[in-house]
Short mmCIF file of C-alpha atoms in Angstrom, two decimals:
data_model
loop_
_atom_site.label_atom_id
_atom_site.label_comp_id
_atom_site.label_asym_id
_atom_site.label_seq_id
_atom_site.Cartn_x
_atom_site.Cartn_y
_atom_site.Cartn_z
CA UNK I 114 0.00 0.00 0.00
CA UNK I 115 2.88 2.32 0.81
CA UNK I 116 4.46 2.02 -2.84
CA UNK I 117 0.89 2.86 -3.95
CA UNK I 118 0.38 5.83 -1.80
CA UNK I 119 3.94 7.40 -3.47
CA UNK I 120 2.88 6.45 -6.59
CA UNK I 121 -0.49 9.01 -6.15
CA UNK I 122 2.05 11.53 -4.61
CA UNK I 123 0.48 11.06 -1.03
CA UNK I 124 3.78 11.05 0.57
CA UNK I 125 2.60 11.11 4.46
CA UNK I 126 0.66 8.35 3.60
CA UNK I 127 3.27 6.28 2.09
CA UNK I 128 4.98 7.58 5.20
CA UNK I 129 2.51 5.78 7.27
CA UNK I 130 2.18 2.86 5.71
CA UNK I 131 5.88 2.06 5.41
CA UNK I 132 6.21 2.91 9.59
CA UNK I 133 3.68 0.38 9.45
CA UNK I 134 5.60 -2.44 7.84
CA UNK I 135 8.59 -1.90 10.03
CA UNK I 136 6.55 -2.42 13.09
CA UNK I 137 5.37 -5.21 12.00
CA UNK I 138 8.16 -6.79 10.34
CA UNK I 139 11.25 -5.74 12.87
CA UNK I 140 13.13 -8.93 10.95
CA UNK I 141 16.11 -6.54 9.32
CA UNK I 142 16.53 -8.49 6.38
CA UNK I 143 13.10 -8.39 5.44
CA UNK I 144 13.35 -6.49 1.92
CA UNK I 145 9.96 -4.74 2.06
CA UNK I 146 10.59 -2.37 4.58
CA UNK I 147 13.70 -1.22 2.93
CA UNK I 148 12.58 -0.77 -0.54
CA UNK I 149 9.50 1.34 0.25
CA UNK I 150 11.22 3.75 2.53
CA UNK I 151 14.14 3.72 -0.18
CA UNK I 152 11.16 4.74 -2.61
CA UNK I 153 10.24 7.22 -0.35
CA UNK I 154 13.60 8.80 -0.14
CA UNK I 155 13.86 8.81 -3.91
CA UNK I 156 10.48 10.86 -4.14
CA UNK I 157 11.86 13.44 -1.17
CA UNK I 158 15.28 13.65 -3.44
CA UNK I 159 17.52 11.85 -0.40
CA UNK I 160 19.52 9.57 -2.59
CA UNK I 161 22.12 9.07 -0.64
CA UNK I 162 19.39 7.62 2.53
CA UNK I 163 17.82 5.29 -0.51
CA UNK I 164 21.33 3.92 -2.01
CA UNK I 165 22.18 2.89 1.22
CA UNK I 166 19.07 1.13 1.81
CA UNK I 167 19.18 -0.46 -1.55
CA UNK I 168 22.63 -1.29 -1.34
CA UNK I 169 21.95 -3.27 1.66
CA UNK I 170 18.81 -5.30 -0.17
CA UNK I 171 21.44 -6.22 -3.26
CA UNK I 172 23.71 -7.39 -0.92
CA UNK I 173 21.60 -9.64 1.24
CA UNK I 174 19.89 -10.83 -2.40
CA UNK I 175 21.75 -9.67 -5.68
CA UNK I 176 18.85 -11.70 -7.64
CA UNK I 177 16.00 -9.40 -6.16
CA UNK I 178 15.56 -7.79 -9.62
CA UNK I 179 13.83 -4.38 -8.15
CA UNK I 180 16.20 -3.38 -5.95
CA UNK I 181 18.92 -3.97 -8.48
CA UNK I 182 17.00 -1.92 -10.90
CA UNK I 183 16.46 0.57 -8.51
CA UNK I 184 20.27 0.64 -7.55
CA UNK I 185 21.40 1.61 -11.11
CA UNK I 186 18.55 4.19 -10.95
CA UNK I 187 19.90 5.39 -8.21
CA UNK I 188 23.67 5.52 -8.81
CA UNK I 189 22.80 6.88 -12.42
CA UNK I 190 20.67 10.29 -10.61
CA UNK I 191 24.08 10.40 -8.15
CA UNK I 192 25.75 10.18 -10.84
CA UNK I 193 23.80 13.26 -12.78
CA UNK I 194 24.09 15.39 -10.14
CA UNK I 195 27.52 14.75 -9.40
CA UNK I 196 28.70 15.60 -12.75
CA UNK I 197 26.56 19.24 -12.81
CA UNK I 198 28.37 20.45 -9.96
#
């Protein structure tokens, strides 16, 4: 639900729901968690709070096909900005 709040632009929603799935999932590999507040970093332009997060779903599962996609996302916008300053 959080990933579909974002995706309307309700971002204290998505806010909500995602402080939701960490109470209820307090297991810290559990992807979820991690990719929806990474999703909600992205949308509040904190890349550097969602490539962490991301980074640490690759490396518990390089085969979880999102979160790789969302890491080269994610490295290519740090990589935009880095290269305008």
């Amino acid at each position: 639900r959080a990933t579909l709040e974002l995706e309307l632009g309700n971002l204290e929603t998505a806010k909500a729901s995602a402080k939701t799935i960490e109470e209820n999932y307090k297991d810290p590999s559990m992807a979820t968690g991690k990719m929806v507040q990474a999703k909600i970093y992205i949308a509040q332009d904190s890349l550097a709070r969602a490539k962490l997060l991301v980074d640490q779903v690759v490396e518990r599962d390089s085969n979880h096909l999102i979160a790789v996609g969302l890491q080269r996302s994610v490295d290519s916008k740090i990589k935009d900005l880095s290269s305008r300053k």
